[in-house]
Amino acid sequence: MLEGTAARPGEDAAELVRIIEALLFLAPDPLTHAELADATETDVDQVVAALAELGAALSAGPRGLQLREVAGGVTLATDPAAEEAARRLLRKPRVAALSPAQAETLAIVAYLQPISRPEITRIRGVTADSAAGSLLERGLIEEAGRSQFGAVIYRSTPLFLKLFGLRSLDDLPDVAQWDPTPEEQAELRDRLLRAGEARSDGG
């Protein structure tokens, strides 16, 4: 909203409905009126009115979500019509979280690709074989040829972009926000390699 422009009461109420819907979507457990009032910095009466409006909007048409009061709070629930489809979806195995070694290896590949396994090992200071193999199996990295020394080199995959919500590698966080020195990618690679070798020699 533009600075100096006062919101009309109806606009405030509509915004509160949107905010409460977002909070209910994010919350893993039902939220009480008091919790919603505290989060939105409003009073309970305003929350109750907003919930009534949200409930009416969800039930007015063919929507997949419903507003329900459970366990002393309010939550968003799926329409019963989706129950069978939800059961089939949730029967699929869930994707396991990345281990620290896998996350570290994936970050190195994402920022320095294409990069070989020996280079990854030197940067990490420990072997990258297991982590790289797991990332290959999960489809997050792929082989992208061989280096001049015959080592397999890796790059990230479209699945990596999808899972991390990136449109392209250009959307990766800027390394400069962690390292204030303006360096080119080749210089960054050399610095990381030296750090990895020093770590390996010291351990």
PDB file of N, CA and C in Angstrom, residues 121-182:
ATOM      1  N   THR A 121      36.604 -33.917  -3.432  1.00  0.00           N
ATOM      2  CA  THR A 121      37.274 -34.523  -2.285  1.00  0.00           C
ATOM      3  C   THR A 121      38.301 -33.571  -1.680  1.00  0.00           C
ATOM      4  N   ARG A 122      39.060 -32.883  -2.531  1.00  0.00           N
ATOM      5  CA  ARG A 122      40.067 -31.945  -2.025  1.00  0.00           C
ATOM      6  C   ARG A 122      39.413 -30.768  -1.318  1.00  0.00           C
ATOM      7  N   ILE A 123      38.291 -30.305  -1.825  1.00  0.00           N
ATOM      8  CA  ILE A 123      37.589 -29.182  -1.190  1.00  0.00           C
ATOM      9  C   ILE A 123      37.031 -29.598   0.162  1.00  0.00           C
ATOM     10  N   ARG A 124      36.414 -30.778   0.238  1.00  0.00           N
ATOM     11  CA  ARG A 124      35.802 -31.230   1.479  1.00  0.00           C
ATOM     12  C   ARG A 124      36.834 -31.727   2.485  1.00  0.00           C
ATOM     13  N   GLY A 125      37.971 -32.206   1.989  1.00  0.00           N
ATOM     14  CA  GLY A 125      38.973 -32.754   2.892  1.00  0.00           C
ATOM     15  C   GLY A 125      38.730 -34.203   3.235  1.00  0.00           C
ATOM     16  N   VAL A 126      37.631 -34.770   2.746  1.00  0.00           N
ATOM     17  CA  VAL A 126      37.308 -36.193   2.934  1.00  0.00           C
ATOM     18  C   VAL A 126      36.767 -36.717   1.612  1.00  0.00           C
ATOM     19  N   THR A 127      36.760 -38.021   1.462  1.00  0.00           N
ATOM     20  CA  THR A 127      36.296 -38.603   0.213  1.00  0.00           C
ATOM     21  C   THR A 127      34.859 -38.223  -0.103  1.00  0.00           C
ATOM     22  N   ALA A 128      34.585 -38.008  -1.384  1.00  0.00           N
ATOM     23  CA  ALA A 128      33.242 -37.625  -1.820  1.00  0.00           C
ATOM     24  C   ALA A 128      32.519 -38.782  -2.500  1.00  0.00           C
ATOM     25  N   ASP A 129      33.120 -39.971  -2.482  1.00  0.00           N
ATOM     26  CA  ASP A 129      32.568 -41.085  -3.240  1.00  0.00           C
ATOM     27  C   ASP A 129      31.149 -41.442  -2.814  1.00  0.00           C
ATOM     28  N   SER A 130      30.931 -41.640  -1.527  1.00  0.00           N
ATOM     29  CA  SER A 130      29.616 -42.059  -1.047  1.00  0.00           C
ATOM     30  C   SER A 130      28.566 -40.979  -1.271  1.00  0.00           C
ATOM     31  N   ALA A 131      28.908 -39.729  -0.929  1.00  0.00           N
ATOM     32  CA  ALA A 131      27.955 -38.640  -1.079  1.00  0.00           C
ATOM     33  C   ALA A 131      27.603 -38.415  -2.541  1.00  0.00           C
ATOM     34  N   ALA A 132      28.614 -38.422  -3.400  1.00  0.00           N
ATOM     35  CA  ALA A 132      28.358 -38.217  -4.823  1.00  0.00           C
ATOM     36  C   ALA A 132      27.521 -39.356  -5.404  1.00  0.00           C
ATOM     37  N   GLY A 133      27.812 -40.581  -4.962  1.00  0.00           N
ATOM     38  CA  GLY A 133      27.028 -41.720  -5.436  1.00  0.00           C
ATOM     39  C   GLY A 133      25.563 -41.605  -5.037  1.00  0.00           C
ATOM     40  N   SER A 134      25.315 -41.171  -3.816  1.00  0.00           N
ATOM     41  CA  SER A 134      23.932 -41.008  -3.350  1.00  0.00           C
ATOM     42  C   SER A 134      23.214 -39.922  -4.132  1.00  0.00           C
ATOM     43  N   LEU A 135      23.912 -38.828  -4.400  1.00  0.00           N
ATOM     44  CA  LEU A 135      23.306 -37.732  -5.158  1.00  0.00           C
ATOM     45  C   LEU A 135      23.002 -38.144  -6.590  1.00  0.00           C
ATOM     46  N   LEU A 136      23.875 -38.997  -7.150  1.00  0.00           N
ATOM     47  CA  LEU A 136      23.606 -39.537  -8.492  1.00  0.00           C
ATOM     48  C   LEU A 136      22.349 -40.399  -8.484  1.00  0.00           C
ATOM     49  N   GLU A 137      22.223 -41.271  -7.478  1.00  0.00           N
ATOM     50  CA  GLU A 137      21.062 -42.149  -7.382  1.00  0.00           C
ATOM     51  C   GLU A 137      19.768 -41.358  -7.204  1.00  0.00           C
ATOM     52  N   ARG A 138      19.848 -40.252  -6.506  1.00  0.00           N
ATOM     53  CA  ARG A 138      18.666 -39.440  -6.257  1.00  0.00           C
ATOM     54  C   ARG A 138      18.361 -38.481  -7.390  1.00  0.00           C
ATOM     55  N   GLY A 139      19.233 -38.436  -8.388  1.00  0.00           N
ATOM     56  CA  GLY A 139      18.979 -37.603  -9.556  1.00  0.00           C
ATOM     57  C   GLY A 139      19.258 -36.134  -9.367  1.00  0.00           C
ATOM     58  N   LEU A 140      20.011 -35.775  -8.328  1.00  0.00           N
ATOM     59  CA  LEU A 140      20.297 -34.368  -8.070  1.00  0.00           C
ATOM     60  C   LEU A 140      21.539 -33.882  -8.812  1.00  0.00           C
ATOM     61  N   ILE A 141      22.456 -34.806  -9.124  1.00  0.00           N
ATOM     62  CA  ILE A 141      23.598 -34.485  -9.971  1.00  0.00           C
ATOM     63  C   ILE A 141      23.688 -35.551 -11.059  1.00  0.00           C
ATOM     64  N   GLU A 142      24.459 -35.249 -12.104  1.00  0.00           N
ATOM     65  CA  GLU A 142      24.638 -36.207 -13.198  1.00  0.00           C
ATOM     66  C   GLU A 142      26.044 -36.072 -13.758  1.00  0.00           C
ATOM     67  N   GLU A 143      26.486 -37.113 -14.444  1.00  0.00           N
ATOM     68  CA  GLU A 143      27.796 -37.077 -15.074  1.00  0.00           C
ATOM     69  C   GLU A 143      27.757 -36.152 -16.280  1.00  0.00           C
ATOM     70  N   ALA A 144      28.825 -35.392 -16.463  1.00  0.00           N
ATOM     71  CA  ALA A 144      28.876 -34.422 -17.560  1.00  0.00           C
ATOM     72  C   ALA A 144      30.193 -34.539 -18.326  1.00  0.00           C
ATOM     73  N   GLY A 145      30.631 -35.784 -18.532  1.00  0.00           N
ATOM     74  CA  GLY A 145      31.865 -36.006 -19.264  1.00  0.00           C
ATOM     75  C   GLY A 145      33.028 -36.313 -18.345  1.00  0.00           C
ATOM     76  N   ARG A 146      34.239 -36.109 -18.880  1.00  0.00           N
ATOM     77  CA  ARG A 146      35.439 -36.384 -18.098  1.00  0.00           C
ATOM     78  C   ARG A 146      36.407 -35.219 -18.212  1.00  0.00           C
ATOM     79  N   SER A 147      37.208 -35.064 -17.168  1.00  0.00           N
ATOM     80  CA  SER A 147      38.214 -34.002 -17.165  1.00  0.00           C
ATOM     81  C   SER A 147      39.380 -34.400 -18.049  1.00  0.00           C
ATOM     82  N   GLN A 148      40.342 -33.483 -18.224  1.00  0.00           N
ATOM     83  CA  GLN A 148      41.518 -33.785 -19.056  1.00  0.00           C
ATOM     84  C   GLN A 148      42.361 -34.897 -18.447  1.00  0.00           C
ATOM     85  N   PHE A 149      42.134 -35.191 -17.158  1.00  0.00           N
ATOM     86  CA  PHE A 149      42.880 -36.266 -16.502  1.00  0.00           C
ATOM     87  C   PHE A 149      42.069 -37.564 -16.446  1.00  0.00           C
ATOM     88  N   GLY A 150      40.904 -37.575 -17.056  1.00  0.00           N
ATOM     89  CA  GLY A 150      40.093 -38.782 -17.125  1.00  0.00           C
ATOM     90  C   GLY A 150      39.092 -38.965 -16.003  1.00  0.00           C
ATOM     91  N   ALA A 151      39.021 -38.017 -15.073  1.00  0.00           N
ATOM     92  CA  ALA A 151      38.072 -38.139 -13.958  1.00  0.00           C
ATOM     93  C   ALA A 151      36.675 -37.720 -14.405  1.00  0.00           C
ATOM     94  N   VAL A 152      35.678 -38.421 -13.878  1.00  0.00           N
ATOM     95  CA  VAL A 152      34.298 -38.064 -14.173  1.00  0.00           C
ATOM     96  C   VAL A 152      33.985 -36.696 -13.573  1.00  0.00           C
ATOM     97  N   ILE A 153      33.308 -35.849 -14.335  1.00  0.00           N
ATOM     98  CA  ILE A 153      32.906 -34.541 -13.818  1.00  0.00           C
ATOM     99  C   ILE A 153      31.380 -34.506 -13.691  1.00  0.00           C
ATOM    100  N   TYR A 154      30.920 -33.694 -12.757  1.00  0.00           N
ATOM    101  CA  TYR A 154      29.501 -33.662 -12.424  1.00  0.00           C
ATOM    102  C   TYR A 154      28.912 -32.271 -12.599  1.00  0.00           C
ATOM    103  N   ARG A 155      27.608 -32.269 -12.798  1.00  0.00           N
ATOM    104  CA  ARG A 155      26.834 -31.035 -12.816  1.00  0.00           C
ATOM    105  C   ARG A 155      25.487 -31.317 -12.161  1.00  0.00           C
ATOM    106  N   SER A 156      24.792 -30.272 -11.783  1.00  0.00           N
ATOM    107  CA  SER A 156      23.469 -30.449 -11.174  1.00  0.00           C
ATOM    108  C   SER A 156      22.434 -30.732 -12.258  1.00  0.00           C
ATOM    109  N   THR A 157      21.269 -31.192 -11.838  1.00  0.00           N
ATOM    110  CA  THR A 157      20.213 -31.591 -12.770  1.00  0.00           C
ATOM    111  C   THR A 157      19.001 -30.661 -12.654  1.00  0.00           C
ATOM    112  N   PRO A 158      18.075 -30.750 -13.608  1.00  0.00           N
ATOM    113  CA  PRO A 158      16.824 -29.991 -13.482  1.00  0.00           C
ATOM    114  C   PRO A 158      16.049 -30.351 -12.216  1.00  0.00           C
ATOM    115  N   LEU A 159      16.167 -31.609 -11.747  1.00  0.00           N
ATOM    116  CA  LEU A 159      15.486 -31.993 -10.510  1.00  0.00           C
ATOM    117  C   LEU A 159      16.023 -31.192  -9.331  1.00  0.00           C
ATOM    118  N   PHE A 160      17.317 -30.916  -9.318  1.00  0.00           N
ATOM    119  CA  PHE A 160      17.900 -30.082  -8.263  1.00  0.00           C
ATOM    120  C   PHE A 160      17.240 -28.707  -8.247  1.00  0.00           C
ATOM    121  N   LEU A 161      17.095 -28.109  -9.430  1.00  0.00           N
ATOM    122  CA  LEU A 161      16.453 -26.794  -9.518  1.00  0.00           C
ATOM    123  C   LEU A 161      15.015 -26.860  -9.016  1.00  0.00           C
ATOM    124  N   LYS A 162      14.309 -27.911  -9.404  1.00  0.00           N
ATOM    125  CA  LYS A 162      12.902 -28.043  -9.014  1.00  0.00           C
ATOM    126  C   LYS A 162      12.748 -28.180  -7.507  1.00  0.00           C
ATOM    127  N   LEU A 163      13.548 -29.068  -6.901  1.00  0.00           N
ATOM    128  CA  LEU A 163      13.415 -29.322  -5.469  1.00  0.00           C
ATOM    129  C   LEU A 163      13.797 -28.113  -4.621  1.00  0.00           C
ATOM    130  N   PHE A 164      14.705 -27.279  -5.143  1.00  0.00           N
ATOM    131  CA  PHE A 164      15.141 -26.116  -4.371  1.00  0.00           C
ATOM    132  C   PHE A 164      14.444 -24.831  -4.819  1.00  0.00           C
ATOM    133  N   GLY A 165      13.465 -24.966  -5.708  1.00  0.00           N
ATOM    134  CA  GLY A 165      12.668 -23.815  -6.108  1.00  0.00           C
ATOM    135  C   GLY A 165      13.430 -22.770  -6.903  1.00  0.00           C
ATOM    136  N   LEU A 166      14.382 -23.211  -7.728  1.00  0.00           N
ATOM    137  CA  LEU A 166      15.198 -22.292  -8.513  1.00  0.00           C
ATOM    138  C   LEU A 166      14.789 -22.325  -9.976  1.00  0.00           C
ATOM    139  N   ARG A 167      14.690 -21.175 -10.598  1.00  0.00           N
ATOM    140  CA  ARG A 167      14.399 -21.147 -12.035  1.00  0.00           C
ATOM    141  C   ARG A 167      15.625 -21.549 -12.837  1.00  0.00           C
ATOM    142  N   SER A 168      16.791 -21.137 -12.374  1.00  0.00           N
ATOM    143  CA  SER A 168      18.057 -21.477 -13.027  1.00  0.00           C
ATOM    144  C   SER A 168      19.163 -21.354 -11.991  1.00  0.00           C
ATOM    145  N   LEU A 169      20.381 -21.722 -12.387  1.00  0.00           N
ATOM    146  CA  LEU A 169      21.513 -21.607 -11.469  1.00  0.00           C
ATOM    147  C   LEU A 169      21.802 -20.156 -11.120  1.00  0.00           C
ATOM    148  N   ASP A 170      21.329 -19.234 -11.933  1.00  0.00           N
ATOM    149  CA  ASP A 170      21.507 -17.811 -11.630  1.00  0.00           C
ATOM    150  C   ASP A 170      20.766 -17.411 -10.361  1.00  0.00           C
ATOM    151  N   ASP A 171      19.788 -18.234  -9.937  1.00  0.00           N
ATOM    152  CA  ASP A 171      19.022 -17.931  -8.724  1.00  0.00           C
ATOM    153  C   ASP A 171      19.700 -18.422  -7.452  1.00  0.00           C
ATOM    154  N   LEU A 172      20.838 -19.104  -7.585  1.00  0.00           N
ATOM    155  CA  LEU A 172      21.572 -19.521  -6.388  1.00  0.00           C
ATOM    156  C   LEU A 172      21.976 -18.288  -5.577  1.00  0.00           C
ATOM    157  N   PRO A 173      21.951 -18.376  -4.245  1.00  0.00           N
ATOM    158  CA  PRO A 173      22.390 -17.232  -3.433  1.00  0.00           C
ATOM    159  C   PRO A 173      23.793 -16.799  -3.820  1.00  0.00           C
ATOM    160  N   ASP A 174      24.015 -15.503  -3.838  1.00  0.00           N
ATOM    161  CA  ASP A 174      25.310 -14.947  -4.222  1.00  0.00           C
ATOM    162  C   ASP A 174      26.356 -15.291  -3.174  1.00  0.00           C
ATOM    163  N   VAL A 175      27.446 -15.907  -3.620  1.00  0.00           N
ATOM    164  CA  VAL A 175      28.528 -16.272  -2.696  1.00  0.00           C
ATOM    165  C   VAL A 175      29.090 -15.030  -2.007  1.00  0.00           C
ATOM    166  N   ALA A 176      28.968 -13.876  -2.639  1.00  0.00           N
ATOM    167  CA  ALA A 176      29.537 -12.654  -2.074  1.00  0.00           C
ATOM    168  C   ALA A 176      28.919 -12.293  -0.732  1.00  0.00           C
ATOM    169  N   GLN A 177      27.699 -12.776  -0.470  1.00  0.00           N
ATOM    170  CA  GLN A 177      27.095 -12.430   0.812  1.00  0.00           C
ATOM    171  C   GLN A 177      27.749 -13.177   1.959  1.00  0.00           C
ATOM    172  N   TRP A 178      28.506 -14.227   1.668  1.00  0.00           N
ATOM    173  CA  TRP A 178      29.282 -14.915   2.703  1.00  0.00           C
ATOM    174  C   TRP A 178      30.755 -14.532   2.645  1.00  0.00           C
ATOM    175  N   ASP A 179      31.250 -14.152   1.467  1.00  0.00           N
ATOM    176  CA  ASP A 179      32.650 -13.773   1.285  1.00  0.00           C
ATOM    177  C   ASP A 179      32.679 -12.382   0.651  1.00  0.00           C
ATOM    178  N   PRO A 180      33.068 -11.366   1.379  1.00  0.00           N
ATOM    179  CA  PRO A 180      33.010 -10.001   0.852  1.00  0.00           C
ATOM    180  C   PRO A 180      34.039  -9.700  -0.230  1.00  0.00           C
ATOM    181  N   THR A 181      35.028 -10.594  -0.433  1.00  0.00           N
ATOM    182  CA  THR A 181      36.044 -10.343  -1.448  1.00  0.00           C
ATOM    183  C   THR A 181      35.496 -10.663  -2.837  1.00  0.00           C
ATOM    184  N   PRO A 182      35.499  -9.712  -3.764  1.00  0.00           N
ATOM    185  CA  PRO A 182      34.990  -9.974  -5.118  1.00  0.00           C
ATOM    186  C   PRO A 182      35.980 -10.834  -5.908  1.00  0.00           C
TER     187      PRO A 182
END
